[in-house]
CSV table of C-alpha atoms in Angstrom, one decimal:
chain,number,residue,atom,x,y,z
T,112,MET,CA,-0.1,0.0,0.0
T,113,LYS,CA,1.3,3.5,-0.8
T,114,ILE,CA,1.5,5.7,2.1
T,115,THR,CA,0.5,9.2,1.3
T,116,ALA,CA,0.8,12.5,3.4
T,117,LYS,CA,-3.0,12.6,3.8
T,118,GLY,CA,-2.9,9.0,4.8
T,119,ALA,CA,-0.3,9.4,7.4
T,120,ILE,CA,-2.0,12.3,8.7
T,121,LYS,CA,-5.3,10.4,9.0
T,122,TRP,CA,-3.4,7.4,10.6
T,123,THR,CA,-1.8,9.7,13.1
T,124,LEU,CA,-5.1,11.3,14.0
T,125,LEU,CA,-6.8,7.9,14.5
T,126,LEU,CA,-3.9,6.7,16.7
T,127,ALA,CA,-4.4,9.8,18.8
T,128,LEU,CA,-8.0,9.0,19.2
T,129,SER,CA,-7.1,5.4,20.3
T,130,ALA,CA,-4.8,6.8,22.9
T,131,VAL,CA,-7.5,9.2,24.1
T,132,LEU,CA,-10.1,6.4,24.4
T,133,LEU,CA,-7.7,4.2,26.2
T,134,TYR,CA,-6.9,7.0,28.6
T,135,PHE,CA,-10.4,7.6,29.4
T,136,ALA,CA,-11.1,3.7,29.6
T,137,PHE,CA,-8.3,3.2,32.1
T,138,ARG,CA,-8.4,6.4,34.0
T,139,GLY,CA,-9.0,5.8,37.6
T,140,LEU,CA,-8.5,2.0,37.3
T,141,SER,CA,-7.5,0.2,40.4
T,142,TRP,CA,-4.4,-1.8,39.3
T,143,ASP,CA,-4.4,-4.1,42.3
T,144,ASP,CA,-8.1,-5.1,41.4
T,145,PHE,CA,-7.3,-5.2,37.7
T,146,VAL,CA,-4.5,-7.9,38.3
T,147,THR,CA,-6.5,-9.8,40.9
T,148,GLY,CA,-9.2,-10.0,38.3
T,149,LEU,CA,-6.7,-11.3,35.6
T,150,LYS,CA,-5.4,-14.1,38.1
T,151,ASN,CA,-9.1,-15.2,38.9
T,152,CYS,CA,-9.8,-15.7,35.1
T,153,ASP,CA,-10.3,-19.3,33.9
T,154,TRP,CA,-7.8,-19.1,31.0
T,155,ARG,CA,-9.0,-22.5,29.5
T,156,TRP,CA,-12.2,-20.7,28.2
T,157,ILE,CA,-10.0,-17.7,26.6
T,158,VAL,CA,-8.0,-20.2,24.8
T,159,GLY,CA,-11.2,-21.9,23.5
T,160,THR,CA,-12.5,-18.5,22.3
T,161,MET,CA,-9.2,-18.0,20.5
T,162,LEU,CA,-9.3,-21.4,18.7
T,163,LEU,CA,-13.1,-20.5,17.8
T,164,GLN,CA,-12.1,-17.1,16.5
T,165,TRP,CA,-9.4,-18.9,14.1
T,166,LEU,CA,-12.3,-21.1,13.0
T,167,ILE,CA,-14.6,-18.2,12.3
T,168,THR,CA,-11.7,-16.6,10.0
T,169,TYR,CA,-11.4,-20.0,8.3
T,170,LEU,CA,-15.3,-20.0,7.7
T,171,ARG,CA,-15.4,-16.4,6.5
T,172,GLY,CA,-12.5,-17.2,4.1
T,173,ASN,CA,-14.7,-20.2,2.8
T,174,ARG,CA,-17.7,-17.9,2.5
T,175,TRP,CA,-15.9,-15.4,0.5
T,176,ARG,CA,-14.6,-18.1,-1.8
T,177,ILE,CA,-18.2,-18.7,-2.6
T,178,MET,CA,-18.9,-15.1,-3.5
T,179,MET,CA,-15.7,-15.2,-5.6
T,180,ARG,CA,-16.6,-18.2,-7.7
T,181,PRO,CA,-18.4,-16.1,-10.5
T,182,LEU,CA,-14.9,-14.2,-10.9
T,183,SER,CA,-12.9,-17.5,-10.7
T,184,LYS,CA,-13.4,-21.1,-9.9
T,185,ASP,CA,-9.6,-21.6,-9.4
T,186,ILE,CA,-9.4,-19.6,-6.1
T,187,THR,CA,-8.5,-21.9,-3.3
T,188,ARG,CA,-9.6,-22.0,0.4
T,189,ARG,CA,-6.0,-21.5,1.3
T,190,GLU,CA,-5.9,-18.1,-0.7
T,191,THR,CA,-9.1,-16.9,0.6
T,192,TYR,CA,-8.3,-17.8,4.2
T,193,ASP,CA,-4.8,-16.2,4.1
T,194,ALA,CA,-6.1,-13.3,2.5
T,195,TYR,CA,-8.7,-12.8,5.4
T,196,ALA,CA,-6.3,-13.5,8.2
T,197,ILE,CA,-3.9,-10.9,6.6
T,198,CYS,CA,-6.9,-8.5,6.3
T,199,TYR,CA,-7.4,-8.6,10.0
T,200,LEU,CA,-3.6,-7.9,10.6
T,201,ALA,CA,-3.7,-4.9,8.3
T,202,ASN,CA,-6.8,-3.5,10.4
T,203,ILE,CA,-4.7,-3.5,13.4
T,204,ALA,CA,-2.2,-1.0,12.0
T,205,PHE,CA,-4.4,0.8,9.5
T,206,PRO,CA,-8.3,1.0,10.3
T,207,ARG,CA,-10.4,-0.1,7.3
T,208,SER,CA,-7.4,-1.1,5.2
T,209,GLY,CA,-7.9,-4.8,5.6
T,210,GLU,CA,-10.6,-4.9,2.9
T,211,VAL,CA,-8.4,-3.1,0.4
T,212,VAL,CA,-5.5,-5.5,1.3
T,213,ARG,CA,-7.4,-8.7,0.6
T,214,CYS,CA,-8.8,-7.6,-2.5
T,215,GLY,CA,-5.2,-6.6,-3.6
T,216,LEU,CA,-4.0,-10.0,-2.7
T,217,MET,CA,-6.8,-11.5,-4.7
T,218,ALA,CA,-5.7,-9.4,-7.7
T,219,GLN,CA,-2.2,-10.5,-7.1
T,220,THR,CA,-3.2,-14.0,-7.9
T,221,ARG,CA,-4.4,-12.9,-11.3
T,222,LYS,CA,-7.5,-15.0,-10.6
T,223,ALA,CA,-9.9,-12.2,-9.8
T,224,SER,CA,-9.7,-8.5,-10.5
T,225,PHE,CA,-9.4,-6.0,-7.5
T,226,GLU,CA,-12.8,-4.3,-8.5
T,227,GLY,CA,-14.5,-7.7,-8.7
T,228,SER,CA,-13.3,-8.6,-5.3
T,229,LEU,CA,-14.2,-5.3,-3.9
T,230,GLY,CA,-17.8,-6.0,-5.2
T,231,THR,CA,-18.1,-9.1,-3.1
T,232,VAL,CA,-16.8,-7.3,0.1
T,233,VAL,CA,-19.7,-5.0,-0.3
T,234,ILE,CA,-22.2,-8.1,-0.5
T,235,GLU,CA,-20.3,-9.6,2.4
T,236,ARG,CA,-20.5,-6.5,4.7
T,237,THR,CA,-24.3,-5.9,3.9
T,238,TRP,CA,-25.1,-9.5,5.1
T,239,ASP,CA,-23.0,-9.0,8.2
T,240,LEU,CA,-24.7,-5.8,8.9
T,241,LEU,CA,-28.3,-7.5,8.5
T,242,CYS,CA,-27.1,-10.2,11.0
T,243,VAL,CA,-26.1,-7.5,13.7
T,244,VAL,CA,-29.6,-6.2,13.1
T,245,LEU,CA,-31.5,-9.6,13.4
T,246,ALA,CA,-29.3,-10.2,16.5
T,247,CYS,CA,-30.6,-7.0,18.2
T,248,LEU,CA,-34.2,-7.8,17.8
T,249,PRO,CA,-34.5,-10.7,20.5
T,250,LEU,CA,-32.9,-8.2,22.9
T,251,PHE,CA,-35.9,-5.9,22.7
T,252,PHE,CA,-38.1,-8.8,24.0
T,253,PHE,CA,-35.8,-10.9,26.4
T,254,GLY,CA,-33.3,-10.4,29.0
T,255,ARG,CA,-31.7,-7.4,30.9
T,256,PHE,CA,-31.2,-5.3,28.0
T,257,ARG,CA,-35.1,-5.2,27.4
T,258,ASP,CA,-35.5,-4.3,31.0
T,259,PHE,CA,-33.0,-1.5,30.8
T,260,LEU,CA,-34.7,-0.1,27.7
T,261,VAL,CA,-38.2,-0.2,29.4
T,262,GLU,CA,-37.2,1.2,32.8
T,263,LYS,CA,-34.7,3.9,31.6
T,264,MET,CA,-36.0,5.0,28.2
T,265,PHE,CA,-39.6,3.7,27.1
T,266,ARG,CA,-41.3,4.0,30.4
T,267,PRO,CA,-40.2,7.5,31.4
T,268,ALA,CA,-40.9,8.6,27.8
T,269,ALA,CA,-44.5,7.0,28.0
T,270,GLU,CA,-45.1,8.8,31.4
T,271,SER,CA,-43.9,12.0,30.4
T,272,MET,CA,-46.2,12.2,27.3
T,273,HIS,CA,-49.1,10.3,29.1
T,274,LEU,CA,-49.3,7.7,26.3
T,275,SER,CA,-49.8,4.1,26.5
T,276,TRP,CA,-47.7,1.3,24.9
T,277,PHE,CA,-49.9,0.8,22.1
T,278,TRP,CA,-50.0,4.4,21.1
T,279,ILE,CA,-46.0,4.7,21.3
T,280,ALA,CA,-45.8,1.5,19.0
T,281,ALA,CA,-48.3,3.0,16.6
T,282,ILE,CA,-46.6,6.3,16.4
T,283,ALA,CA,-43.3,4.7,15.8
T,284,ILE,CA,-44.5,2.5,13.0
T,285,ALA,CA,-46.4,5.4,11.4
T,286,LEU,CA,-43.3,7.5,11.4
T,287,ILE,CA,-41.2,4.8,9.9
T,288,VAL,CA,-43.8,4.2,7.1
T,289,VAL,CA,-44.2,8.0,6.3
T,290,ALA,CA,-40.4,8.3,6.3
T,291,VAL,CA,-40.2,5.6,3.6
T,292,LEU,CA,-43.0,6.9,1.6
T,293,VAL,CA,-41.5,10.5,1.7
T,294,ILE,CA,-38.1,9.3,0.8
T,295,ARG,CA,-39.3,7.1,-2.2
T,296,ALA,CA,-41.6,10.1,-3.3
T,297,ASN,CA,-38.7,12.4,-3.3
T,298,ALA,CA,-35.7,10.2,-4.2
T,299,GLN,CA,-34.4,12.4,-7.1
T,300,ARG,CA,-34.6,15.6,-5.2
T,301,ILE,CA,-33.0,14.2,-2.0
T,302,SER,CA,-30.2,12.7,-4.4
T,303,ARG,CA,-29.3,16.1,-5.6
T,304,SER,CA,-27.6,16.8,-2.4
T,305,LYS,CA,-24.3,15.2,-1.4
T,306,ALA,CA,-25.7,14.1,1.9
T,307,GLY,CA,-28.9,12.8,0.3
T,308,ALA,CA,-27.1,11.0,-2.4
T,309,ALA,CA,-24.8,9.2,0.2
T,310,PHE,CA,-27.9,8.2,2.2
T,311,ILE,CA,-29.8,6.8,-0.8
T,312,LYS,CA,-26.5,5.1,-2.1
T,313,PHE,CA,-26.0,3.4,1.3
T,314,PHE,CA,-29.6,2.0,1.6
T,315,LYS,CA,-29.5,1.0,-2.2
T,316,GLY,CA,-26.3,-0.8,-1.8
T,317,LEU,CA,-27.8,-2.6,1.2
T,318,ALA,CA,-30.7,-3.7,-0.8
T,319,ASP,CA,-28.5,-4.8,-3.8
T,320,GLY,CA,-26.3,-6.7,-1.3
T,321,ILE,CA,-29.2,-8.6,0.0
T,322,LYS,CA,-30.7,-9.5,-3.4
T,323,ALA,CA,-27.2,-10.7,-4.4
T,324,GLY,CA,-27.1,-13.1,-1.7
T,325,PHE,CA,-30.1,-14.7,-2.8
T,326,ALA,CA,-29.1,-14.7,-6.5
T,327,MET,CA,-25.7,-16.3,-5.7
T,328,GLU,CA,-24.4,-19.6,-6.8
T,329,ARG,CA,-24.3,-22.1,-3.9
T,330,LYS,CA,-26.5,-19.8,-1.9
T,331,TRP,CA,-27.6,-22.3,0.7
T,332,LEU,CA,-23.9,-22.9,1.5
T,333,PHE,CA,-23.5,-19.1,1.8
T,334,PHE,CA,-26.4,-18.8,4.3
T,335,ALA,CA,-25.1,-21.8,6.3
T,336,TYR,CA,-21.6,-20.2,6.6
T,337,THR,CA,-23.2,-17.0,7.6
T,338,ILE,CA,-25.3,-18.5,10.3
T,339,LEU,CA,-22.3,-20.7,11.6
T,340,ILE,CA,-20.0,-17.6,11.7
T,341,TRP,CA,-22.4,-15.5,13.9
T,342,ILE,CA,-23.2,-18.6,16.0
T,343,GLY,CA,-19.5,-18.6,16.5
T,344,TYR,CA,-19.3,-15.0,17.6
T,345,TRP,CA,-22.0,-15.6,20.1
T,346,LEU,CA,-20.1,-18.5,21.5
T,347,CYS,CA,-17.1,-16.5,21.9
T,348,SER,CA,-19.0,-14.1,23.9
T,349,LEU,CA,-20.4,-16.8,26.0
T,350,TRP,CA,-17.1,-18.5,26.7
T,351,THR,CA,-15.5,-15.3,27.5
T,352,MET,CA,-18.4,-14.7,30.1
T,353,TYR,CA,-17.6,-18.2,31.7
T,354,ALA,CA,-14.0,-17.3,32.2
T,355,PHE,CA,-14.9,-14.7,34.9
T,356,PRO,CA,-16.5,-15.4,38.1
T,357,ALA,CA,-18.4,-12.2,38.0
T,358,THR,CA,-20.0,-13.1,34.6
T,359,ALA,CA,-20.1,-16.7,34.9
T,360,GLY,CA,-23.8,-16.6,36.0
T,361,MET,CA,-25.0,-14.7,33.0
T,362,ASP,CA,-27.0,-16.5,30.2
T,363,GLY,CA,-27.1,-16.8,26.4
T,364,MET,CA,-29.3,-13.7,25.9
T,365,ASP,CA,-26.6,-11.7,27.7
T,366,ALA,CA,-23.9,-13.1,25.7
T,367,LEU,CA,-25.9,-12.0,22.6
T,368,PHE,CA,-26.1,-8.4,24.0
T,369,LEU,CA,-22.4,-8.4,24.5
T,370,MET,CA,-21.8,-9.8,21.1
T,371,VAL,CA,-23.7,-6.8,19.7
T,372,VAL,CA,-22.0,-4.2,21.9
T,373,GLY,CA,-18.7,-5.7,21.1
T,374,SER,CA,-19.2,-5.4,17.5
T,375,LEU,CA,-19.9,-1.6,18.0
T,376,GLY,CA,-16.6,-1.4,19.6
T,377,TRP,CA,-14.9,-2.7,16.5
T,378,ILE,CA,-16.8,-0.3,14.3
T,379,VAL,CA,-15.1,2.7,15.6
T,380,PRO,CA,-12.2,3.4,13.0
T,381,VAL,CA,-9.4,3.3,15.4
T,382,GLN,CA,-6.4,0.8,15.1
T,383,GLY,CA,-7.6,-2.7,16.1
T,384,GLY,CA,-10.4,-1.2,18.2
T,385,PHE,CA,-8.0,-0.1,21.0
T,386,GLY,CA,-9.7,2.2,23.3
T,387,ALA,CA,-13.1,2.2,21.6
T,388,TYR,CA,-13.8,-1.5,22.3
T,389,HIS,CA,-12.7,-1.4,26.1
T,390,PHE,CA,-14.6,2.0,26.7
T,391,ILE,CA,-17.7,1.0,25.0
T,392,VAL,CA,-18.0,-2.5,26.6
T,393,ALA,CA,-17.0,-1.5,30.2
T,394,MET,CA,-19.4,1.6,30.1
T,395,THR,CA,-22.2,-0.7,29.0
T,396,LEU,CA,-21.9,-3.3,31.8
T,397,VAL,CA,-21.9,-0.9,34.7
T,398,PRO,CA,-25.6,0.5,34.2
T,399,ILE,CA,-27.3,-2.7,32.7
T,400,TYR,CA,-25.6,-5.2,35.0
T,401,GLY,CA,-24.6,-3.3,37.9
T,402,PHE,CA,-20.9,-4.2,37.6
T,403,ASP,CA,-18.3,-2.0,39.2
T,404,TYR,CA,-16.2,-0.3,36.4
T,405,ASN,CA,-13.1,-2.3,37.1
T,406,THR,CA,-14.9,-5.5,36.6
T,407,GLY,CA,-16.3,-4.3,33.2
T,408,LEU,CA,-12.8,-3.1,32.1
T,409,ILE,CA,-11.3,-6.4,32.9
T,410,PHE,CA,-13.8,-8.4,30.9
T,411,ALA,CA,-13.5,-5.9,27.9
T,412,THR,CA,-9.5,-6.1,28.1
T,413,ILE,CA,-9.4,-9.8,28.1
T,414,SER,CA,-12.0,-10.1,25.4
T,415,HIS,CA,-10.4,-7.6,23.2
T,416,GLU,CA,-6.8,-8.7,23.7
T,417,SER,CA,-7.5,-12.5,23.1
T,418,GLN,CA,-8.9,-11.4,19.7
T,419,ILE,CA,-5.8,-9.2,18.9
T,420,VAL,CA,-3.4,-12.1,19.8
T,421,GLN,CA,-5.2,-14.5,17.6
T,422,MET,CA,-5.3,-11.9,14.7
T,423,LEU,CA,-1.5,-11.4,15.0
T,424,VAL,CA,-0.7,-15.0,15.3
T,425,CYS,CA,-2.8,-16.0,12.3
T,426,GLY,CA,-2.2,-13.0,10.4
T,427,LEU,CA,1.7,-13.4,10.6
T,428,LEU,CA,1.5,-17.0,9.8
T,429,SER,CA,-0.7,-16.2,6.8
T,430,LEU,CA,1.8,-13.6,5.6
T,431,VAL,CA,4.6,-16.3,5.6
T,432,SER,CA,2.1,-18.8,3.8
T,433,TRP,CA,1.3,-16.2,1.2
T,434,ALA,CA,4.8,-15.5,0.5
T,435,ILE,CA,5.7,-19.0,0.2
T,436,PHE,CA,2.9,-19.9,-2.1
T,437,SER,CA,2.9,-16.8,-4.2
T,438,LYS,CA,6.5,-17.5,-5.2
T,439,LYS,CA,5.5,-21.1,-6.1
T,440,TYR,CA,2.6,-19.8,-8.2
T,441,LYS,CA,4.8,-17.2,-9.9
T,442,LYS,CA,7.6,-19.9,-10.6
T,443,ASN,CA,4.8,-22.4,-12.0
T,444,THR,CA,3.5,-19.4,-14.4
T,445,GLN,CA,7.0,-18.6,-15.6
T,446,GLU,CA,7.5,-22.3,-16.4
T,447,THR,CA,4.2,-22.6,-18.2
T,448,LEU,CA,5.0,-19.5,-20.2
């Protein structure tokens, strides 16, 4: 990747943001309690989550290979897995660079174009976003997250407006329907502005990505991989909870909630989610579960750092693998010519 002055400035600013978030996350932390919490962790569960994260990366590579088949049927599982592992490694250093890197690696094999590979990434991210949204839905009906929303947000709002739950739901549905109708009726006018064009382009991309999934070759295998991947993420969250005495009694719905919250920590565009993940997860555990901040931060730190270690190890091994096999590929190509 070519590093420009603009890119270097952006990288420095994001690094500074990560440092600020880390400072606020660990400010006022009792290090004695932190070390004690680490000692009380059952590391067997953490090792299990790291192995499961490796399996998820492998499944992601296989799913991506299915999406790449219209471009080339010669792409191997090793290539898509290595490209995915290197993608995660790149994201630790340069936020959002991983997608460009793995598409570039595919182009390097001469089996798929960069633009074609990037198109599959859009489809892939669309379905991942859809999975996060679907994972959020049960939280509104079960578990402590629902209780938090009811007690801290919906009930106070209903009481202040003197409305029943029925009318709040009816108003919310009506507003959504009106918004959709207004946007559809004024799509051309909205698209004339830069913000409006970006808004419409985003949702059109989501719709196209979802349609592409259903039109895909081997779509049922694609859906199966997608389900297994997100079950894997849920299990990682559950097993991390089992590793700590304070969270060991929590259930699968709590694991689902923490999985969603953790995904938000990774979305913030900072190097490897450092600071953002710790801050978001720790601050969420305090009001909803009544944990002290130290406990929440210990949980967030172990959960995040186990993922970082797994990404570093697998990414570096895949770098070596890619270097070795790319040399063999070039050698075989030259001999054929």
